[in-house]
Amino acid sequence: MNPVDHPHGGGEGRAPIGRKKSATPWGYPALGRRSRKRNKYINSRIEKIEFVSSSLQKIGGIHYDTVTKKNPFVANHLLRKIKKLNTKAEKEIIITWSRTSTIIPTMIGHTIAIHNGKEHLPIYITDRMVGHKLGEFSPTLNFREHAKNDNRSRR
């Protein structure tokens, strides 16, 4: 049977599902235009870094294929600080909370203090660290020791 001939209707394609316009939390249609931005804030903060493939093919005898496949994330403020220090040719400790930033070749030779949740741990960046995340070098948990299995303390 053709869907158009059915008593419940049919026709071309499917009916639209859901609201077309935004609504208030109480279900009334919202006035004005949509206020939510299409591009998230974080997308504007990510700065794509162009790598020269020849410099990253082999650094310290290790291949960095995953770094060359996609652009790594480096926090914008951290990248600006490193570029400023490289132009001045100075070395000073850079404090950062961005543990998700990837180590890139321009960071080699700098000391970066990475936050571990309690304090900033200064880490000297070497060529073998390129391609890793900053958070890998500042552990957040410090294992003390297991509790002693002492029968005297149980009494």
Coordinates of N, CA and C in Angstrom, one line a residue:
M1 N 0.8 -1.2 0.0 CA 0.0 0.0 0.0 C 0.9 1.2 0.0
N2 N 0.5 2.2 -0.8 CA 1.2 3.5 -0.8 C 1.0 4.3 0.4
P3 N 2.0 4.9 1.1 CA 1.8 5.6 2.3 C 0.9 6.8 2.1
V4 N 0.8 7.4 0.9 CA 0.0 8.5 0.7 C -1.5 8.1 0.8
D5 N -1.8 6.9 0.4 CA -3.2 6.4 0.4 C -3.6 6.0 1.8
H6 N -2.8 5.9 2.7 CA -3.1 5.4 4.1 C -4.0 6.5 4.8
P7 N -4.9 6.1 5.6 CA -5.8 7.0 6.3 C -5.1 8.0 7.3
H8 N -4.0 7.5 7.8 CA -3.2 8.3 8.8 C -2.3 9.3 8.1
G9 N -2.3 9.3 6.8 CA -1.4 10.3 6.1 C -0.2 9.6 5.5
G10 N 0.8 10.3 5.4 CA 2.0 9.8 4.8 C 2.6 11.0 4.0
G11 N 3.0 10.8 2.8 CA 3.5 11.9 2.0 C 4.9 11.7 1.7
E12 N 5.5 12.8 1.4 CA 6.9 12.8 1.0 C 7.8 13.0 2.2
G13 N 8.7 12.1 2.5 CA 9.7 12.2 3.5 C 9.1 12.1 4.9
R14 N 9.9 12.5 5.9 CA 9.4 12.4 7.3 C 9.0 13.8 7.8
A15 N 8.2 13.8 8.8 CA 7.8 15.0 9.4 C 8.9 15.5 10.3
P16 N 9.1 16.8 10.4 CA 10.1 17.3 11.3 C 9.8 17.0 12.8
I17 N 10.9 16.6 13.5 CA 10.8 16.1 14.9 C 11.4 17.2 15.8
G18 N 10.7 17.5 16.8 CA 11.2 18.5 17.8 C 10.9 19.9 17.4
R19 N 11.3 20.8 18.3 CA 11.1 22.3 18.1 C 12.0 22.9 17.0
K20 N 11.5 23.8 16.3 CA 12.3 24.5 15.3 C 13.0 25.7 16.0
K21 N 12.3 26.3 17.0 CA 12.8 27.5 17.6 C 13.2 27.2 19.1
S22 N 14.0 27.9 19.7 CA 14.4 27.7 21.0 C 13.3 28.0 22.0
A23 N 13.3 27.4 23.1 CA 12.2 27.6 24.1 C 12.8 27.9 25.5
T24 N 12.0 28.5 26.3 CA 12.4 28.8 27.7 C 12.4 27.5 28.5
P25 N 12.9 27.4 29.7 CA 12.8 26.2 30.5 C 11.4 25.8 30.8
W26 N 10.4 26.7 30.7 CA 9.0 26.4 31.1 C 8.2 26.0 29.8
G27 N 8.9 26.0 28.7 CA 8.2 25.5 27.5 C 7.7 26.6 26.5
Y28 N 7.8 27.8 26.9 CA 7.3 28.9 26.1 C 8.3 29.2 25.0
P29 N 7.9 29.7 23.8 CA 8.9 30.0 22.8 C 9.7 31.2 23.3
A30 N 11.0 31.1 23.0 CA 11.9 32.2 23.4 C 11.8 33.3 22.5
L31 N 12.0 34.5 23.0 CA 12.0 35.7 22.2 C 13.4 36.1 21.7
G32 N 13.5 36.6 20.5 CA 14.8 37.0 20.0 C 15.6 35.9 19.3
R33 N 16.8 36.2 19.0 CA 17.6 35.3 18.3 C 18.3 34.3 19.3
R34 N 18.9 33.3 18.7 CA 19.7 32.4 19.6 C 20.9 33.1 20.1
S35 N 21.2 32.9 21.4 CA 22.3 33.6 22.0 C 23.5 32.7 22.1
R36 N 23.4 31.4 22.0 CA 24.5 30.5 22.1 C 25.4 30.6 20.8
K37 N 26.7 30.7 21.0 CA 27.6 30.8 19.9 C 27.8 29.5 19.2
R38 N 27.9 29.5 17.9 CA 28.1 28.2 17.2 C 29.5 27.7 17.5
N39 N 30.5 28.5 17.5 CA 31.9 28.1 17.8 C 32.2 28.2 19.3
K40 N 32.6 27.1 19.8 CA 32.9 27.1 21.2 C 34.1 28.0 21.5
Y41 N 34.2 28.4 22.8 CA 35.3 29.3 23.2 C 36.7 28.6 23.0
I42 N 36.7 27.3 23.3 CA 38.0 26.6 23.2 C 38.6 26.5 21.8
N43 N 37.6 26.5 20.8 CA 38.1 26.4 19.4 C 38.9 27.6 19.0
S44 N 38.5 28.8 19.6 CA 39.2 30.0 19.2 C 40.6 30.1 19.9
R45 N 40.8 29.3 21.0 CA 42.0 29.3 21.8 C 43.1 28.4 21.2
I46 N 42.7 27.5 20.4 CA 43.6 26.5 19.9 C 44.3 27.1 18.7
E47 N 45.6 27.2 18.8 CA 46.4 27.7 17.7 C 47.1 26.6 17.0
K48 N 46.9 26.4 15.7 CA 47.5 25.3 15.0 C 49.0 25.7 14.8
I49 N 49.8 24.7 15.0 CA 51.2 24.8 14.9 C 51.7 24.1 13.6
E50 N 52.4 24.8 12.8 CA 52.9 24.2 11.6 C 54.3 23.7 11.9
F51 N 54.4 22.4 11.6 CA 55.7 21.8 11.8 C 56.5 21.6 10.5
V52 N 57.7 21.7 10.6 CA 58.6 21.4 9.4 C 58.8 19.9 9.6
S53 N 58.4 19.1 8.6 CA 58.4 17.7 8.7 C 59.8 17.1 8.8
S54 N 60.8 17.8 8.2 CA 62.1 17.3 8.3 C 62.7 17.4 9.7
S55 N 62.3 18.4 10.4 CA 62.9 18.6 11.8 C 62.3 17.6 12.8
L56 N 61.1 17.1 12.4 CA 60.4 16.2 13.4 C 60.5 14.7 13.0
Q57 N 61.1 14.4 11.8 CA 61.1 13.0 11.4 C 62.0 12.2 12.4
K58 N 63.1 12.8 12.8 CA 63.9 12.0 13.8 C 64.5 13.0 14.7
I59 N 64.1 13.0 16.0 CA 64.8 13.8 17.0 C 65.2 12.9 18.1
G60 N 66.5 12.8 18.3 CA 67.1 12.0 19.3 C 66.9 10.5 19.0
G61 N 66.8 10.1 17.8 CA 66.7 8.7 17.4 C 65.3 8.2 17.5
I62 N 64.3 9.0 17.8 CA 63.0 8.4 17.9 C 62.1 9.0 16.9
H63 N 61.2 8.2 16.3 CA 60.3 8.7 15.3 C 59.0 9.3 15.9
Y64 N 58.6 10.4 15.5 CA 57.4 11.0 16.0 C 56.3 11.1 14.9
D65 N 55.7 9.9 14.6 CA 54.8 9.9 13.5 C 53.4 10.5 14.0
T66 N 53.0 10.3 15.3 CA 51.7 10.8 15.7 C 51.7 12.3 15.8
V67 N 52.9 12.9 16.0 CA 53.0 14.3 16.1 C 52.8 14.9 14.7
T68 N 53.4 14.3 13.7 CA 53.3 14.8 12.3 C 51.9 14.6 11.7
K69 N 51.2 13.6 12.1 CA 49.9 13.3 11.5 C 48.9 14.4 11.8
K70 N 48.8 14.8 13.1 CA 47.8 15.8 13.4 C 48.5 16.9 14.2
N71 N 48.0 18.1 14.2 CA 48.6 19.2 14.9 C 48.4 19.1 16.4
P72 N 49.4 19.2 17.2 CA 49.3 19.0 18.6 C 48.7 20.2 19.3
F73 N 48.1 20.0 20.5 CA 47.5 21.1 21.2 C 48.6 21.7 22.1
V74 N 48.7 23.0 22.0 CA 49.6 23.8 22.9 C 48.8 25.0 23.4
A75 N 48.7 25.2 24.7 CA 47.9 26.3 25.2 C 48.5 27.6 24.6
N76 N 47.6 28.5 24.3 CA 47.9 29.8 23.6 C 48.8 30.6 24.4
H77 N 48.5 30.7 25.7 CA 49.4 31.6 26.6 C 50.8 31.0 26.8
L78 N 50.9 29.7 26.8 CA 52.2 29.1 26.9 C 53.0 29.3 25.7
L79 N 52.4 29.2 24.5 CA 53.1 29.4 23.3 C 53.6 30.8 23.1
R80 N 52.8 31.8 23.6 CA 53.2 33.1 23.5 C 54.4 33.4 24.4
K81 N 54.4 32.8 25.6 CA 55.5 33.0 26.6 C 56.8 32.4 26.0
I82 N 56.7 31.3 25.4 CA 57.9 30.6 24.8 C 58.5 31.4 23.6
K83 N 57.5 31.9 22.8 CA 58.0 32.7 21.6 C 58.7 33.9 22.1
K84 N 58.2 34.6 23.2 CA 58.8 35.8 23.7 C 60.2 35.5 24.2
L85 N 60.3 34.4 25.0 CA 61.6 34.1 25.5 C 62.6 33.7 24.4
N86 N 62.1 33.0 23.4 CA 63.0 32.6 22.3 C 63.5 33.8 21.5
T87 N 62.7 34.9 21.4 CA 63.2 36.1 20.6 C 64.2 36.9 21.5
K88 N 64.0 36.8 22.8 CA 64.9 37.5 23.7 C 66.2 36.7 24.0
A89 N 66.1 35.4 23.7 CA 67.2 34.4 24.0 C 67.5 34.4 25.5
E90 N 66.4 34.4 26.3 CA 66.5 34.3 27.7 C 66.0 33.0 28.2
K91 N 66.4 32.6 29.4 CA 66.0 31.3 30.0 C 65.4 31.7 31.4
E92 N 64.1 31.5 31.6 CA 63.6 31.7 32.9 C 62.4 30.7 33.1
I93 N 62.0 30.4 34.3 CA 61.0 29.4 34.6 C 59.7 29.9 34.1
I94 N 59.0 29.1 33.4 CA 57.6 29.4 32.9 C 56.6 28.6 33.7
I95 N 55.7 29.3 34.4 CA 54.7 28.6 35.3 C 53.5 28.4 34.4
T96 N 53.0 27.1 34.5 CA 51.7 26.8 33.7 C 50.9 25.8 34.5
W97 N 49.6 25.9 34.2 CA 48.6 24.9 34.7 C 48.2 24.0 33.6
S98 N 48.6 24.2 32.4 CA 48.2 23.4 31.2 C 49.0 22.1 31.1
R99 N 48.4 21.1 31.7 CA 49.1 19.8 31.7 C 48.8 19.1 30.3
T100 N 47.8 19.5 29.6 CA 47.4 18.9 28.3 C 48.2 19.3 27.1
S101 N 49.0 20.4 27.3 CA 49.8 20.9 26.2 C 50.9 19.9 25.8
T102 N 51.1 19.8 24.5 CA 52.1 18.9 23.9 C 53.4 19.6 23.9
I103 N 54.5 18.9 24.1 CA 55.9 19.5 24.1 C 56.3 19.5 22.6
I104 N 56.7 20.7 22.2 CA 57.1 20.9 20.8 C 58.6 21.3 20.7
P105 N 59.2 21.3 19.6 CA 60.7 21.5 19.5 C 61.1 23.0 20.0
T106 N 60.2 23.9 19.9 CA 60.6 25.3 20.4 C 60.7 25.4 21.9
M107 N 60.2 24.4 22.6 CA 60.3 24.4 24.1 C 61.6 23.8 24.6
I108 N 62.4 23.2 23.7 CA 63.6 22.5 24.2 C 64.6 23.5 24.8
G109 N 65.1 23.2 26.0 CA 66.0 24.0 26.7 C 65.4 24.9 27.7
H110 N 64.0 25.0 27.7 CA 63.4 25.9 28.7 C 63.0 25.0 29.9
T111 N 62.8 25.7 31.1 CA 62.3 25.1 32.3 C 60.9 25.5 32.5
I112 N 60.0 24.5 32.6 CA 58.6 24.8 32.7 C 58.1 24.2 34.0
A113 N 57.5 25.0 34.9 CA 57.0 24.6 36.1 C 55.5 24.1 35.9
I114 N 55.3 22.8 36.0 CA 54.0 22.3 35.7 C 53.2 22.0 37.0
H115 N 52.0 22.4 37.0 CA 51.2 22.2 38.3 C 50.7 20.8 38.4
N116 N 50.9 20.2 39.6 CA 50.4 18.8 39.8 C 49.2 18.8 40.7
G117 N 48.5 19.9 40.9 CA 47.4 19.9 41.8 C 47.6 20.6 43.1
K118 N 48.9 20.6 43.5 CA 49.3 21.2 44.8 C 50.3 22.2 44.6
E119 N 51.3 21.9 43.8 CA 52.4 22.9 43.6 C 52.9 22.8 42.2
H120 N 53.8 23.7 41.8 CA 54.4 23.6 40.5 C 55.8 22.9 40.5
L121 N 55.9 21.9 39.7 CA 57.2 21.2 39.7 C 58.0 21.6 38.5
P122 N 59.2 22.2 38.7 CA 60.0 22.6 37.5 C 60.6 21.5 36.8
I123 N 60.4 21.5 35.5 CA 60.9 20.4 34.6 C 61.7 21.0 33.5
Y124 N 62.9 20.5 33.3 CA 63.8 21.0 32.2 C 63.4 20.2 30.9
I125 N 63.1 20.8 29.8 CA 62.6 20.1 28.6 C 63.8 19.8 27.7
T126 N 63.9 18.5 27.4 CA 65.0 18.0 26.5 C 64.4 17.5 25.2
D127 N 65.2 17.1 24.3 CA 64.7 16.7 23.0 C 64.0 15.4 23.0
R128 N 64.2 14.6 24.0 CA 63.5 13.3 24.1 C 62.1 13.4 24.6
M129 N 61.7 14.6 25.1 CA 60.4 14.8 25.6 C 59.4 15.3 24.5
V130 N 59.9 15.6 23.3 CA 59.1 16.1 22.3 C 58.0 15.1 21.9
G131 N 56.8 15.6 21.8 CA 55.7 14.7 21.4 C 54.9 14.2 22.6
H132 N 55.4 14.4 23.8 CA 54.7 14.0 25.0 C 53.9 15.1 25.6
K133 N 53.1 14.9 26.5 CA 52.3 15.9 27.2 C 53.0 16.4 28.4
L134 N 52.8 17.7 28.8 CA 53.5 18.2 30.0 C 53.1 17.5 31.3
G135 N 51.8 17.1 31.3 CA 51.3 16.4 32.5 C 52.0 15.0 32.8
E136 N 52.6 14.5 31.8 CA 53.3 13.2 32.0 C 54.5 13.3 32.9
F137 N 55.0 14.5 33.0 CA 56.3 14.6 33.8 C 56.1 15.2 35.2
S138 N 54.8 15.5 35.6 CA 54.5 15.9 36.9 C 53.4 15.0 37.5
P139 N 53.8 14.0 38.3 CA 52.8 13.1 38.9 C 51.9 13.8 39.9
T140 N 50.6 13.4 39.8 CA 49.7 14.1 40.7 C 49.5 13.3 42.0
L141 N 49.8 12.0 42.0 CA 49.6 11.2 43.2 C 51.0 10.7 43.7
N142 N 51.2 10.8 45.0 CA 52.5 10.3 45.6 C 52.1 9.2 46.5
F143 N 52.6 8.0 46.1 CA 52.4 6.8 46.9 C 53.3 6.7 48.1
R144 N 52.7 6.7 49.3 CA 53.5 6.7 50.5 C 54.0 5.2 50.8
E145 N 53.1 4.4 51.3 CA 53.4 3.0 51.5 C 52.1 2.3 52.0
H146 N 52.1 1.0 51.9 CA 50.9 0.3 52.4 C 50.8 0.3 53.9
A147 N 49.6 0.2 54.4 CA 49.4 0.1 55.8 C 50.1 -1.2 56.4
K148 N 50.7 -1.0 57.5 CA 51.3 -2.2 58.1 C 50.3 -3.2 58.6
N149 N 50.6 -4.5 58.4 CA 49.7 -5.5 58.9 C 50.2 -6.0 60.2
D150 N 49.9 -5.2 61.2 CA 50.4 -5.5 62.6 C 49.2 -6.0 63.5
N151 N 49.4 -7.2 64.0 CA 48.4 -7.7 64.9 C 48.2 -6.9 66.2
R152 N 49.3 -6.3 66.7 CA 49.2 -5.5 67.9 C 48.3 -4.3 67.8
S153 N 48.2 -3.7 66.6 CA 47.4 -2.5 66.4 C 45.9 -2.9 66.3
R154 N 45.6 -4.1 66.0 CA 44.2 -4.5 65.9 C 43.5 -4.7 67.3
R155 N 44.3 -4.9 68.3 CA 43.7 -5.2 69.6 C 43.1 -4.0 70.3

